[in-house]
Amino acid sequence: MSEGVLHWRVRREFLILKIVATLVLAAVTVLTLGDLRGAFLAGAATVVAAVLALRDVLAPVRLSADGEGLVVVKGFAGSERLPWSMIERVRVDTQTRFTSRTELLEIDTGEGIFLLSRFDLGAPCQEVADQLRSLRRGF
């Protein structure tokens, strides 16, 4: 992409963590082959970790923005181009439950909502929302 394009991506550290977790879980699966239930659970966890790591490899950039609009990850590793005219609202949805606080960047097109976490973006959601609003006003 050209200059003036902002990108938000999964942090490399999280990708490495998912790959290491996949390898460790695969080793646990092999080591627990004598226990059928344990091997099944470890094998299932291995598959989940591998799928999550694969998504980060195939689609590391979750959100891009420029003067024309946004490109947002959609589905497993696809993407969708959203012109600014389609975007009705960009906001941060904050939920608190017990001692846990979750923030999601919400991109509302009227027909659908795209939700991205700080783990998807590699940056705080409020910071990304502010940058998107600033970029949108600038064009």
JSON list of C-alpha atoms in Angstrom, two decimals:
[
{"chain": "A", "resi": 1, "resn": "MET", "atom": "CA", "xyz": [0.00, 0.00, 0.00]},
{"chain": "A", "resi": 2, "resn": "SER", "atom": "CA", "xyz": [1.06, 3.59, -0.42]},
{"chain": "A", "resi": 3, "resn": "GLU", "atom": "CA", "xyz": [2.10, 6.37, 1.91]},
{"chain": "A", "resi": 4, "resn": "GLY", "atom": "CA", "xyz": [-0.53, 7.75, 4.24]},
{"chain": "A", "resi": 5, "resn": "VAL", "atom": "CA", "xyz": [-1.81, 4.29, 5.04]},
{"chain": "A", "resi": 6, "resn": "LEU", "atom": "CA", "xyz": [-2.08, 3.23, 8.66]},
{"chain": "A", "resi": 7, "resn": "HIS", "atom": "CA", "xyz": [-1.84, -0.47, 9.57]},
{"chain": "A", "resi": 8, "resn": "TRP", "atom": "CA", "xyz": [-2.73, -2.32, 12.76]},
{"chain": "A", "resi": 9, "resn": "ARG", "atom": "CA", "xyz": [-1.59, -5.90, 13.10]},
{"chain": "A", "resi": 10, "resn": "VAL", "atom": "CA", "xyz": [-1.23, -8.75, 15.53]},
{"chain": "A", "resi": 11, "resn": "ARG", "atom": "CA", "xyz": [1.95, -8.29, 17.53]},
{"chain": "A", "resi": 12, "resn": "ARG", "atom": "CA", "xyz": [4.73, -10.68, 16.57]},
{"chain": "A", "resi": 13, "resn": "GLU", "atom": "CA", "xyz": [5.11, -11.74, 20.21]},
{"chain": "A", "resi": 14, "resn": "PHE", "atom": "CA", "xyz": [1.57, -13.16, 20.23]},
{"chain": "A", "resi": 15, "resn": "LEU", "atom": "CA", "xyz": [2.20, -15.08, 17.02]},
{"chain": "A", "resi": 16, "resn": "ILE", "atom": "CA", "xyz": [5.36, -16.59, 18.49]},
{"chain": "A", "resi": 17, "resn": "LEU", "atom": "CA", "xyz": [3.48, -17.44, 21.69]},
{"chain": "A", "resi": 18, "resn": "LYS", "atom": "CA", "xyz": [0.77, -19.25, 19.70]},
{"chain": "A", "resi": 19, "resn": "ILE", "atom": "CA", "xyz": [3.36, -21.21, 17.71]},
{"chain": "A", "resi": 20, "resn": "VAL", "atom": "CA", "xyz": [5.21, -22.23, 20.89]},
{"chain": "A", "resi": 21, "resn": "ALA", "atom": "CA", "xyz": [1.91, -23.21, 22.52]},
{"chain": "A", "resi": 22, "resn": "THR", "atom": "CA", "xyz": [1.08, -25.35, 19.48]},
{"chain": "A", "resi": 23, "resn": "LEU", "atom": "CA", "xyz": [4.43, -27.13, 19.70]},
{"chain": "A", "resi": 24, "resn": "VAL", "atom": "CA", "xyz": [4.14, -27.70, 23.46]},
{"chain": "A", "resi": 25, "resn": "LEU", "atom": "CA", "xyz": [0.60, -29.03, 23.10]},
{"chain": "A", "resi": 26, "resn": "ALA", "atom": "CA", "xyz": [1.70, -31.33, 20.28]},
{"chain": "A", "resi": 27, "resn": "ALA", "atom": "CA", "xyz": [4.43, -32.70, 22.55]},
{"chain": "A", "resi": 28, "resn": "VAL", "atom": "CA", "xyz": [1.90, -33.20, 25.36]},
{"chain": "A", "resi": 29, "resn": "THR", "atom": "CA", "xyz": [-0.36, -35.04, 22.91]},
{"chain": "A", "resi": 30, "resn": "VAL", "atom": "CA", "xyz": [2.44, -37.44, 22.01]},
{"chain": "A", "resi": 31, "resn": "LEU", "atom": "CA", "xyz": [3.42, -37.93, 25.66]},
{"chain": "A", "resi": 32, "resn": "THR", "atom": "CA", "xyz": [-0.16, -38.74, 26.70]},
{"chain": "A", "resi": 33, "resn": "LEU", "atom": "CA", "xyz": [-0.90, -41.33, 24.01]},
{"chain": "A", "resi": 34, "resn": "GLY", "atom": "CA", "xyz": [-1.26, -43.94, 26.78]},
{"chain": "A", "resi": 35, "resn": "ASP", "atom": "CA", "xyz": [-4.22, -41.99, 28.18]},
{"chain": "A", "resi": 36, "resn": "LEU", "atom": "CA", "xyz": [-6.81, -41.76, 25.43]},
{"chain": "A", "resi": 37, "resn": "ARG", "atom": "CA", "xyz": [-8.84, -38.95, 27.02]},
{"chain": "A", "resi": 38, "resn": "GLY", "atom": "CA", "xyz": [-5.76, -36.90, 27.81]},
{"chain": "A", "resi": 39, "resn": "ALA", "atom": "CA", "xyz": [-4.36, -37.37, 24.32]},
{"chain": "A", "resi": 40, "resn": "PHE", "atom": "CA", "xyz": [-7.71, -36.38, 22.79]},
{"chain": "A", "resi": 41, "resn": "LEU", "atom": "CA", "xyz": [-7.94, -33.19, 24.88]},
{"chain": "A", "resi": 42, "resn": "ALA", "atom": "CA", "xyz": [-4.32, -32.25, 24.21]},
{"chain": "A", "resi": 43, "resn": "GLY", "atom": "CA", "xyz": [-4.79, -33.01, 20.51]},
{"chain": "A", "resi": 44, "resn": "ALA", "atom": "CA", "xyz": [-7.89, -30.83, 20.33]},
{"chain": "A", "resi": 45, "resn": "ALA", "atom": "CA", "xyz": [-6.06, -28.00, 22.09]},
{"chain": "A", "resi": 46, "resn": "THR", "atom": "CA", "xyz": [-3.17, -28.43, 19.63]},
{"chain": "A", "resi": 47, "resn": "VAL", "atom": "CA", "xyz": [-5.53, -28.03, 16.68]},
{"chain": "A", "resi": 48, "resn": "VAL", "atom": "CA", "xyz": [-7.12, -24.89, 18.17]},
{"chain": "A", "resi": 49, "resn": "ALA", "atom": "CA", "xyz": [-3.72, -23.30, 18.87]},
{"chain": "A", "resi": 50, "resn": "ALA", "atom": "CA", "xyz": [-2.51, -24.20, 15.37]},
{"chain": "A", "resi": 51, "resn": "VAL", "atom": "CA", "xyz": [-5.60, -22.65, 13.74]},
{"chain": "A", "resi": 52, "resn": "LEU", "atom": "CA", "xyz": [-5.17, -19.44, 15.74]},
{"chain": "A", "resi": 53, "resn": "ALA", "atom": "CA", "xyz": [-1.48, -19.26, 14.80]},
{"chain": "A", "resi": 54, "resn": "LEU", "atom": "CA", "xyz": [-2.28, -19.96, 11.14]},
{"chain": "A", "resi": 55, "resn": "ARG", "atom": "CA", "xyz": [-4.76, -17.08, 11.04]},
{"chain": "A", "resi": 56, "resn": "ASP", "atom": "CA", "xyz": [-2.09, -14.74, 12.39]},
{"chain": "A", "resi": 57, "resn": "VAL", "atom": "CA", "xyz": [0.32, -15.92, 9.68]},
{"chain": "A", "resi": 58, "resn": "LEU", "atom": "CA", "xyz": [-2.21, -15.61, 6.84]},
{"chain": "A", "resi": 59, "resn": "ALA", "atom": "CA", "xyz": [-3.80, -12.31, 7.92]},
{"chain": "A", "resi": 60, "resn": "PRO", "atom": "CA", "xyz": [-1.47, -10.48, 10.32]},
{"chain": "A", "resi": 61, "resn": "VAL", "atom": "CA", "xyz": [-2.82, -7.03, 9.38]},
{"chain": "A", "resi": 62, "resn": "ARG", "atom": "CA", "xyz": [-6.30, -6.79, 10.87]},
{"chain": "A", "resi": 63, "resn": "LEU", "atom": "CA", "xyz": [-7.06, -3.18, 9.96]},
{"chain": "A", "resi": 64, "resn": "SER", "atom": "CA", "xyz": [-5.70, -0.65, 7.46]},
{"chain": "A", "resi": 65, "resn": "ALA", "atom": "CA", "xyz": [-6.88, 2.89, 6.90]},
{"chain": "A", "resi": 66, "resn": "ASP", "atom": "CA", "xyz": [-6.23, 5.57, 4.31]},
{"chain": "A", "resi": 67, "resn": "GLY", "atom": "CA", "xyz": [-8.03, 8.56, 2.81]},
{"chain": "A", "resi": 68, "resn": "GLU", "atom": "CA", "xyz": [-10.45, 6.33, 0.90]},
{"chain": "A", "resi": 69, "resn": "GLY", "atom": "CA", "xyz": [-11.56, 4.15, 3.81]},
{"chain": "A", "resi": 70, "resn": "LEU", "atom": "CA", "xyz": [-10.70, 1.01, 5.71]},
{"chain": "A", "resi": 71, "resn": "VAL", "atom": "CA", "xyz": [-9.67, -2.55, 4.93]},
{"chain": "A", "resi": 72, "resn": "VAL", "atom": "CA", "xyz": [-10.89, -4.84, 7.72]},
{"chain": "A", "resi": 73, "resn": "VAL", "atom": "CA", "xyz": [-10.18, -8.53, 8.23]},
{"chain": "A", "resi": 74, "resn": "LYS", "atom": "CA", "xyz": [-13.28, -10.60, 7.57]},
{"chain": "A", "resi": 75, "resn": "GLY", "atom": "CA", "xyz": [-13.80, -14.28, 8.23]},
{"chain": "A", "resi": 76, "resn": "PHE", "atom": "CA", "xyz": [-10.79, -16.48, 8.81]},
{"chain": "A", "resi": 77, "resn": "ALA", "atom": "CA", "xyz": [-8.24, -14.63, 6.70]},
{"chain": "A", "resi": 78, "resn": "GLY", "atom": "CA", "xyz": [-10.21, -12.56, 4.17]},
{"chain": "A", "resi": 79, "resn": "SER", "atom": "CA", "xyz": [-10.65, -8.82, 4.08]},
{"chain": "A", "resi": 80, "resn": "GLU", "atom": "CA", "xyz": [-13.25, -6.25, 3.09]},
{"chain": "A", "resi": 81, "resn": "ARG", "atom": "CA", "xyz": [-12.74, -2.73, 1.77]},
{"chain": "A", "resi": 82, "resn": "LEU", "atom": "CA", "xyz": [-15.04, -0.19, 3.44]},
{"chain": "A", "resi": 83, "resn": "PRO", "atom": "CA", "xyz": [-15.18, 3.33, 1.98]},
{"chain": "A", "resi": 84, "resn": "TRP", "atom": "CA", "xyz": [-15.59, 6.08, 4.57]},
{"chain": "A", "resi": 85, "resn": "SER", "atom": "CA", "xyz": [-19.11, 6.75, 3.23]},
{"chain": "A", "resi": 86, "resn": "MET", "atom": "CA", "xyz": [-20.19, 3.26, 4.39]},
{"chain": "A", "resi": 87, "resn": "ILE", "atom": "CA", "xyz": [-18.95, 3.73, 7.93]},
{"chain": "A", "resi": 88, "resn": "GLU", "atom": "CA", "xyz": [-21.61, 5.11, 10.25]},
{"chain": "A", "resi": 89, "resn": "ARG", "atom": "CA", "xyz": [-19.68, 4.97, 13.51]},
{"chain": "A", "resi": 90, "resn": "VAL", "atom": "CA", "xyz": [-16.32, 4.09, 15.03]},
{"chain": "A", "resi": 91, "resn": "ARG", "atom": "CA", "xyz": [-16.33, 3.62, 18.79]},
{"chain": "A", "resi": 92, "resn": "VAL", "atom": "CA", "xyz": [-14.78, 1.65, 21.60]},
{"chain": "A", "resi": 93, "resn": "ASP", "atom": "CA", "xyz": [-17.09, -0.76, 23.40]},
{"chain": "A", "resi": 94, "resn": "THR", "atom": "CA", "xyz": [-15.96, -1.31, 26.99]},
{"chain": "A", "resi": 95, "resn": "GLN", "atom": "CA", "xyz": [-17.34, -4.12, 29.15]},
{"chain": "A", "resi": 96, "resn": "THR", "atom": "CA", "xyz": [-16.45, -4.75, 32.79]},
{"chain": "A", "resi": 97, "resn": "ARG", "atom": "CA", "xyz": [-17.22, -8.04, 34.47]},
{"chain": "A", "resi": 98, "resn": "PHE", "atom": "CA", "xyz": [-15.96, -8.68, 37.98]},
{"chain": "A", "resi": 99, "resn": "THR", "atom": "CA", "xyz": [-12.32, -7.54, 37.84]},
{"chain": "A", "resi": 100, "resn": "SER", "atom": "CA", "xyz": [-11.90, -7.98, 34.10]},
{"chain": "A", "resi": 101, "resn": "ARG", "atom": "CA", "xyz": [-12.24, -5.15, 31.57]},
{"chain": "A", "resi": 102, "resn": "THR", "atom": "CA", "xyz": [-12.62, -5.81, 27.85]},
{"chain": "A", "resi": 103, "resn": "GLU", "atom": "CA", "xyz": [-12.35, -3.20, 25.11]},
{"chain": "A", "resi": 104, "resn": "LEU", "atom": "CA", "xyz": [-13.29, -3.78, 21.49]},
{"chain": "A", "resi": 105, "resn": "LEU", "atom": "CA", "xyz": [-12.99, -1.38, 18.57]},
{"chain": "A", "resi": 106, "resn": "GLU", "atom": "CA", "xyz": [-16.39, -1.33, 16.91]},
{"chain": "A", "resi": 107, "resn": "ILE", "atom": "CA", "xyz": [-16.70, -0.31, 13.26]},
{"chain": "A", "resi": 108, "resn": "ASP", "atom": "CA", "xyz": [-20.38, 0.02, 12.38]},
{"chain": "A", "resi": 109, "resn": "THR", "atom": "CA", "xyz": [-21.45, 0.08, 8.72]},
{"chain": "A", "resi": 110, "resn": "GLY", "atom": "CA", "xyz": [-25.18, -0.01, 9.42]},
{"chain": "A", "resi": 111, "resn": "GLU", "atom": "CA", "xyz": [-25.38, -3.43, 7.76]},
{"chain": "A", "resi": 112, "resn": "GLY", "atom": "CA", "xyz": [-22.73, -5.04, 9.92]},
{"chain": "A", "resi": 113, "resn": "ILE", "atom": "CA", "xyz": [-20.32, -4.50, 12.77]},
{"chain": "A", "resi": 114, "resn": "PHE", "atom": "CA", "xyz": [-16.63, -5.33, 12.79]},
{"chain": "A", "resi": 115, "resn": "LEU", "atom": "CA", "xyz": [-15.13, -5.95, 16.24]},
{"chain": "A", "resi": 116, "resn": "LEU", "atom": "CA", "xyz": [-11.38, -5.88, 16.86]},
{"chain": "A", "resi": 117, "resn": "SER", "atom": "CA", "xyz": [-9.55, -6.31, 20.16]},
{"chain": "A", "resi": 118, "resn": "ARG", "atom": "CA", "xyz": [-6.24, -4.82, 21.26]},
{"chain": "A", "resi": 119, "resn": "PHE", "atom": "CA", "xyz": [-4.72, -8.24, 20.52]},
{"chain": "A", "resi": 120, "resn": "ASP", "atom": "CA", "xyz": [-5.92, -7.95, 16.91]},
{"chain": "A", "resi": 121, "resn": "LEU", "atom": "CA", "xyz": [-4.71, -4.37, 16.60]},
{"chain": "A", "resi": 122, "resn": "GLY", "atom": "CA", "xyz": [-1.45, -4.48, 18.54]},
{"chain": "A", "resi": 123, "resn": "ALA", "atom": "CA", "xyz": [-2.46, -1.15, 20.10]},
{"chain": "A", "resi": 124, "resn": "PRO", "atom": "CA", "xyz": [-5.05, 0.17, 22.58]},
{"chain": "A", "resi": 125, "resn": "CYS", "atom": "CA", "xyz": [-8.51, 0.35, 21.01]},
{"chain": "A", "resi": 126, "resn": "GLN", "atom": "CA", "xyz": [-9.10, 3.96, 22.05]},
{"chain": "A", "resi": 127, "resn": "GLU", "atom": "CA", "xyz": [-5.84, 5.04, 20.42]},
{"chain": "A", "resi": 128, "resn": "VAL", "atom": "CA", "xyz": [-6.84, 3.34, 17.15]},
{"chain": "A", "resi": 129, "resn": "ALA", "atom": "CA", "xyz": [-10.35, 4.84, 17.28]},
{"chain": "A", "resi": 130, "resn": "ASP", "atom": "CA", "xyz": [-8.88, 8.33, 17.76]},
{"chain": "A", "resi": 131, "resn": "GLN", "atom": "CA", "xyz": [-6.50, 7.85, 14.82]},
{"chain": "A", "resi": 132, "resn": "LEU", "atom": "CA", "xyz": [-9.35, 6.62, 12.60]},
{"chain": "A", "resi": 133, "resn": "ARG", "atom": "CA", "xyz": [-11.55, 9.59, 13.49]},
{"chain": "A", "resi": 134, "resn": "SER", "atom": "CA", "xyz": [-8.66, 11.97, 12.85]},
{"chain": "A", "resi": 135, "resn": "LEU", "atom": "CA", "xyz": [-7.89, 10.36, 9.49]},
{"chain": "A", "resi": 136, "resn": "ARG", "atom": "CA", "xyz": [-11.54, 10.45, 8.46]},
{"chain": "A", "resi": 137, "resn": "ARG", "atom": "CA", "xyz": [-11.85, 14.16, 9.30]},
{"chain": "A", "resi": 138, "resn": "GLY", "atom": "CA", "xyz": [-8.65, 14.91, 7.38]},
{"chain": "A", "resi": 139, "resn": "PHE", "atom": "CA", "xyz": [-10.15, 13.84, 4.04]}
]
